[in-house]
Amino acid sequence: MLTVAALYHFTRFPDPAALRGPLLDLCDRQGVKGSLLLATEGINGTIAGAREGIDAVIAHLRALPGCAGLEWKESPAEAMPFGRMKVKLKREIVTMGVEGIDPRAAVGHYVQPGEWNELIRAPDVAVIDTRNDYEVGIGTFEGAVDPGTRSFREFPAWWEANRERFHNKRIAMFCTGGIRCEKSTNYLLSQGVEEVYHLKGGILKYLEQMPAEDSLWRGECYVFDGRVSVGHGLVPGDYTSCGACRRPVSPADRAQPEYEPGVCCPACAGEYTEADRARFRERERQMRLAEARGERHLGAAPG
């Protein structure tokens, strides 16, 4: 059994490029795979590996300047959910595209998973899902508002167009692991919203701690690795990933005539040319050949 660790931390890295090489080397030595983003505002990503490998990488990260308080969320995986290890340099570790947003200065009130149900049931609370539309489509909290955004960069514009809907409401926000809410709650505070809350540790921590019989979560939670989705207890869910568009694909989707493994799903049936389809089919064929040889093709999983 492997360990998957999802993490983020906002801190000031004056020279993130100097951190990249040693971090990538350590991950490679420890057999850890996944994706980590470095920026001047901090670090974000998900990694997977054996217990000792994950422990070594977490210890390295927590030893970086300003990272002693780094937190992470763990879940099990029977197979490696990533094809390789990537450490990328970015302008933002989660892209919102708004100047002056600084979660280190102020964020909403953290709400522990055990207190979340009571908050979002309150009649004066509006619950907003800050994730992308394809993530919301496979699961969300009961009664949550779906902004219908295709990327987090669209959230500020959505708020500006809809803010009057939430007049005199307390705002409760949530996302997969908590990082988007660090920025979105800081943004709402900057826009004059007085009472803003967000789920500490995100959906992943809620699903880890909240018994299914007491849960207000409906569906599964999309994750950015080869597992595609998880449910209560963070057990892998029923979704796979479309080889063309990478959207989550349900068992019902896989039964549709528009579905072709590695090539097409009902959601993207009209989005690609025949030349694209031919390229996807060849990639799928190469993946099956690699699998037959006991190897892993890099296209086999996100990451």
Short mmCIF file of C-alpha atoms in Angstrom, two decimals, residues 12-235:
data_model
loop_
_atom_site.label_atom_id
_atom_site.label_comp_id
_atom_site.label_asym_id
_atom_site.label_seq_id
_atom_site.Cartn_x
_atom_site.Cartn_y
_atom_site.Cartn_z
CA ARG A 12 7.69 33.67 1.23
CA PHE A 13 10.26 31.95 -1.02
CA PRO A 14 12.62 34.67 -2.35
CA ASP A 15 14.20 32.21 -4.82
CA PRO A 16 11.92 29.22 -5.51
CA ALA A 17 14.14 28.12 -8.41
CA ALA A 18 16.92 27.33 -5.93
CA LEU A 19 14.60 24.92 -4.12
CA ARG A 20 13.57 22.96 -7.20
CA GLY A 21 16.71 20.86 -7.87
CA PRO A 22 17.28 19.50 -4.34
CA LEU A 23 13.57 18.73 -3.94
CA LEU A 24 13.35 16.87 -7.27
CA ASP A 25 16.53 14.93 -6.51
CA LEU A 26 15.18 13.83 -3.13
CA CYS A 27 11.88 12.68 -4.61
CA ASP A 28 13.69 10.69 -7.30
CA ARG A 29 15.97 9.02 -4.74
CA GLN A 30 12.99 8.08 -2.57
CA GLY A 31 10.85 6.79 -5.44
CA VAL A 32 8.25 9.47 -4.78
CA LYS A 33 6.13 10.61 -7.73
CA GLY A 34 3.56 13.35 -8.23
CA SER A 35 3.47 17.06 -8.87
CA LEU A 36 4.68 19.99 -6.76
CA LEU A 37 4.40 23.68 -7.62
CA LEU A 38 6.82 26.27 -6.28
CA ALA A 39 6.27 30.03 -6.36
CA THR A 40 7.33 33.04 -4.39
CA GLU A 41 4.09 32.62 -2.40
CA GLY A 42 4.76 29.01 -1.32
CA ILE A 43 4.28 25.37 -2.33
CA ASN A 44 1.35 23.21 -3.45
CA GLY A 45 0.91 19.70 -4.78
CA THR A 46 0.29 16.00 -4.30
CA ILE A 47 2.88 13.23 -4.05
CA ALA A 48 2.75 9.47 -3.60
CA GLY A 49 5.20 6.80 -2.52
CA ALA A 50 6.23 4.37 0.18
CA ARG A 51 5.87 5.48 3.79
CA GLU A 52 9.55 6.21 4.28
CA GLY A 53 9.73 8.18 1.04
CA ILE A 54 6.79 10.40 1.92
CA ASP A 55 8.23 10.95 5.40
CA ALA A 56 11.58 12.02 3.93
CA VAL A 57 10.00 14.52 1.52
CA ILE A 58 7.70 16.00 4.17
CA ALA A 59 10.66 16.39 6.56
CA HIS A 60 12.61 18.18 3.80
CA LEU A 61 9.71 20.54 3.09
CA ARG A 62 9.09 21.35 6.74
CA ALA A 63 12.78 22.25 7.11
CA LEU A 64 12.49 24.96 4.44
CA PRO A 65 12.33 28.56 5.72
CA GLY A 66 8.82 29.38 6.95
CA CYS A 67 7.49 25.85 6.42
CA ALA A 68 7.66 24.40 9.93
CA GLY A 69 3.88 24.64 10.14
CA LEU A 70 3.21 22.85 6.84
CA GLU A 71 0.24 20.50 7.05
CA TRP A 72 -0.73 17.68 4.72
CA LYS A 73 -3.51 15.15 4.21
CA GLU A 74 -2.84 11.47 3.59
CA SER A 75 -4.81 8.72 1.93
CA PRO A 76 -3.94 5.18 0.75
CA ALA A 77 -3.49 3.93 -2.80
CA GLU A 78 -2.99 0.34 -3.92
CA ALA A 79 -1.13 1.41 -7.07
CA MET A 80 1.06 4.40 -7.91
CA PRO A 81 -1.38 7.14 -9.06
CA PHE A 82 1.32 9.17 -10.87
CA GLY A 83 3.51 8.37 -13.85
CA ARG A 84 6.48 10.56 -12.86
CA MET A 85 7.69 13.30 -10.52
CA LYS A 86 7.39 16.96 -11.54
CA VAL A 87 8.49 20.06 -9.65
CA LYS A 88 7.37 23.18 -11.51
CA LEU A 89 8.02 26.88 -11.02
CA LYS A 90 4.87 29.03 -11.19
CA ARG A 91 3.77 32.62 -10.58
CA GLU A 92 1.07 31.33 -8.21
CA ILE A 93 0.69 27.97 -6.49
CA VAL A 94 -3.05 28.19 -7.22
CA THR A 95 -3.92 30.62 -9.97
CA MET A 96 -6.49 33.28 -9.17
CA GLY A 97 -4.95 36.09 -11.20
CA VAL A 98 -5.79 38.92 -8.78
CA GLU A 99 -3.02 41.21 -7.63
CA GLY A 100 -2.61 41.78 -3.91
CA ILE A 101 -4.23 38.55 -2.69
CA ASP A 102 -2.20 37.36 0.32
CA PRO A 103 -3.57 34.54 2.51
CA ARG A 104 -0.77 35.21 4.98
CA ALA A 105 -2.41 38.56 5.81
CA ALA A 106 -6.00 37.42 6.40
CA VAL A 107 -8.29 34.49 5.63
CA GLY A 108 -11.78 33.43 6.64
CA HIS A 109 -12.61 31.68 9.90
CA TYR A 110 -11.45 28.06 9.81
CA VAL A 111 -14.20 25.53 10.54
CA GLN A 112 -13.27 22.01 11.63
CA PRO A 113 -15.00 19.10 9.83
CA GLY A 114 -16.94 18.21 12.98
CA GLU A 115 -18.47 21.71 13.11
CA TRP A 116 -19.12 22.12 9.38
CA ASN A 117 -22.58 20.50 9.26
CA GLU A 118 -24.00 22.84 11.87
CA LEU A 119 -22.63 25.89 10.07
CA ILE A 120 -23.91 25.09 6.59
CA ARG A 121 -27.36 24.14 7.88
CA ALA A 122 -27.84 27.64 9.33
CA PRO A 123 -30.47 29.61 7.35
CA ASP A 124 -28.33 32.76 7.16
CA VAL A 125 -25.34 30.92 5.63
CA ALA A 126 -24.67 30.65 1.88
CA VAL A 127 -22.38 27.74 0.99
CA ILE A 128 -20.17 28.23 -2.08
CA ASP A 129 -18.17 25.51 -3.85
CA THR A 130 -14.99 27.16 -5.18
CA ARG A 131 -13.96 24.25 -7.41
CA ASN A 132 -14.27 23.86 -11.18
CA ASP A 133 -17.48 22.68 -12.85
CA TYR A 134 -16.22 19.16 -13.66
CA GLU A 135 -15.23 18.66 -10.02
CA VAL A 136 -18.59 19.87 -8.71
CA GLY A 137 -20.32 17.62 -11.23
CA ILE A 138 -19.36 14.41 -9.45
CA GLY A 139 -20.00 15.54 -5.88
CA THR A 140 -20.61 18.51 -3.58
CA PHE A 141 -22.20 19.44 -0.27
CA GLU A 142 -25.95 19.42 0.05
CA GLY A 143 -27.33 22.85 -0.81
CA ALA A 144 -24.02 24.31 -2.05
CA VAL A 145 -23.92 26.99 -4.75
CA ASP A 146 -22.05 25.94 -7.90
CA PRO A 147 -20.46 28.98 -9.61
CA GLY A 148 -20.05 26.95 -12.82
CA THR A 149 -16.47 28.13 -13.31
CA ARG A 150 -14.11 26.29 -15.62
CA SER A 151 -11.04 27.52 -13.73
CA PHE A 152 -10.34 29.24 -10.42
CA ARG A 153 -9.29 32.34 -12.36
CA GLU A 154 -12.98 32.88 -13.22
CA PHE A 155 -14.11 33.03 -9.58
CA PRO A 156 -13.54 36.80 -8.96
CA ALA A 157 -15.63 37.72 -12.01
CA TRP A 158 -18.37 35.32 -10.92
CA TRP A 159 -18.44 36.90 -7.47
CA GLU A 160 -18.67 40.42 -8.89
CA ALA A 161 -21.62 39.37 -11.03
CA ASN A 162 -23.43 37.54 -8.22
CA ARG A 163 -22.51 39.27 -4.98
CA GLU A 164 -25.97 40.82 -4.52
CA ARG A 165 -27.42 37.31 -4.21
CA PHE A 166 -25.56 36.95 -0.93
CA HIS A 167 -26.49 40.26 0.71
CA ASN A 168 -26.79 39.87 4.51
CA LYS A 169 -25.53 36.29 4.31
CA ARG A 170 -22.61 34.68 6.04
CA ILE A 171 -20.42 32.94 3.45
CA ALA A 172 -19.07 29.41 3.93
CA MET A 173 -16.62 28.19 1.28
CA PHE A 174 -14.94 24.88 0.58
CA CYS A 175 -12.61 23.19 -1.91
CA THR A 176 -10.71 19.91 -2.24
CA GLY A 177 -7.86 20.43 0.21
CA GLY A 178 -8.30 24.02 1.40
CA ILE A 179 -5.87 25.98 -0.78
CA ARG A 180 -8.38 27.69 -3.06
CA CYS A 181 -10.33 28.85 -0.01
CA GLU A 182 -7.22 30.50 1.41
CA LYS A 183 -7.28 32.83 -1.58
CA SER A 184 -11.03 33.10 -2.13
CA THR A 185 -11.74 34.01 1.50
CA ASN A 186 -8.94 36.59 1.45
CA TYR A 187 -10.50 37.99 -1.74
CA LEU A 188 -14.01 38.21 -0.23
CA LEU A 189 -12.64 39.95 2.87
CA SER A 190 -10.96 42.47 0.56
CA GLN A 191 -14.36 43.01 -1.10
CA GLY A 192 -15.97 43.98 2.19
CA VAL A 193 -17.66 40.69 3.12
CA GLU A 194 -17.58 40.64 6.91
CA GLU A 195 -18.25 37.01 7.85
CA VAL A 196 -16.43 34.44 5.75
CA TYR A 197 -15.76 30.84 6.78
CA HIS A 198 -14.00 27.92 5.15
CA LEU A 199 -13.67 24.21 5.76
CA LYS A 200 -10.34 23.44 7.44
CA GLY A 201 -8.50 20.78 5.44
CA GLY A 202 -11.11 20.88 2.70
CA ILE A 203 -13.34 18.09 1.47
CA LEU A 204 -10.56 15.53 1.92
CA LYS A 205 -10.33 16.12 5.66
CA TYR A 206 -14.13 16.09 5.96
CA LEU A 207 -14.41 12.76 4.13
CA GLU A 208 -11.60 11.34 6.26
CA GLN A 209 -13.19 12.32 9.58
CA MET A 210 -16.96 12.42 9.04
CA PRO A 211 -18.87 9.12 9.23
CA ALA A 212 -20.90 8.53 6.08
CA GLU A 213 -24.14 8.27 8.05
CA ASP A 214 -23.66 11.80 9.43
CA SER A 215 -22.33 13.36 6.24
CA LEU A 216 -23.84 16.15 4.16
CA TRP A 217 -21.52 15.32 1.26
CA ARG A 218 -23.25 13.92 -1.84
CA GLY A 219 -21.32 11.96 -4.45
CA GLU A 220 -17.56 11.56 -4.76
CA CYS A 221 -14.64 13.99 -4.57
CA TYR A 222 -12.46 14.59 -7.61
CA VAL A 223 -8.71 14.29 -6.96
CA PHE A 224 -5.86 15.29 -9.27
CA ASP A 225 -4.17 11.92 -9.61
CA GLY A 226 -4.75 8.49 -11.11
CA ARG A 227 -7.43 7.58 -8.56
CA VAL A 228 -9.67 10.29 -10.10
CA SER A 229 -12.13 10.28 -7.20
CA VAL A 230 -12.45 9.27 -3.55
CA GLY A 231 -15.36 8.75 -1.17
CA HIS A 232 -15.83 8.61 2.58
CA GLY A 233 -12.78 7.24 4.34
CA LEU A 234 -10.83 8.44 1.28
CA VAL A 235 -11.33 5.08 -0.43
#
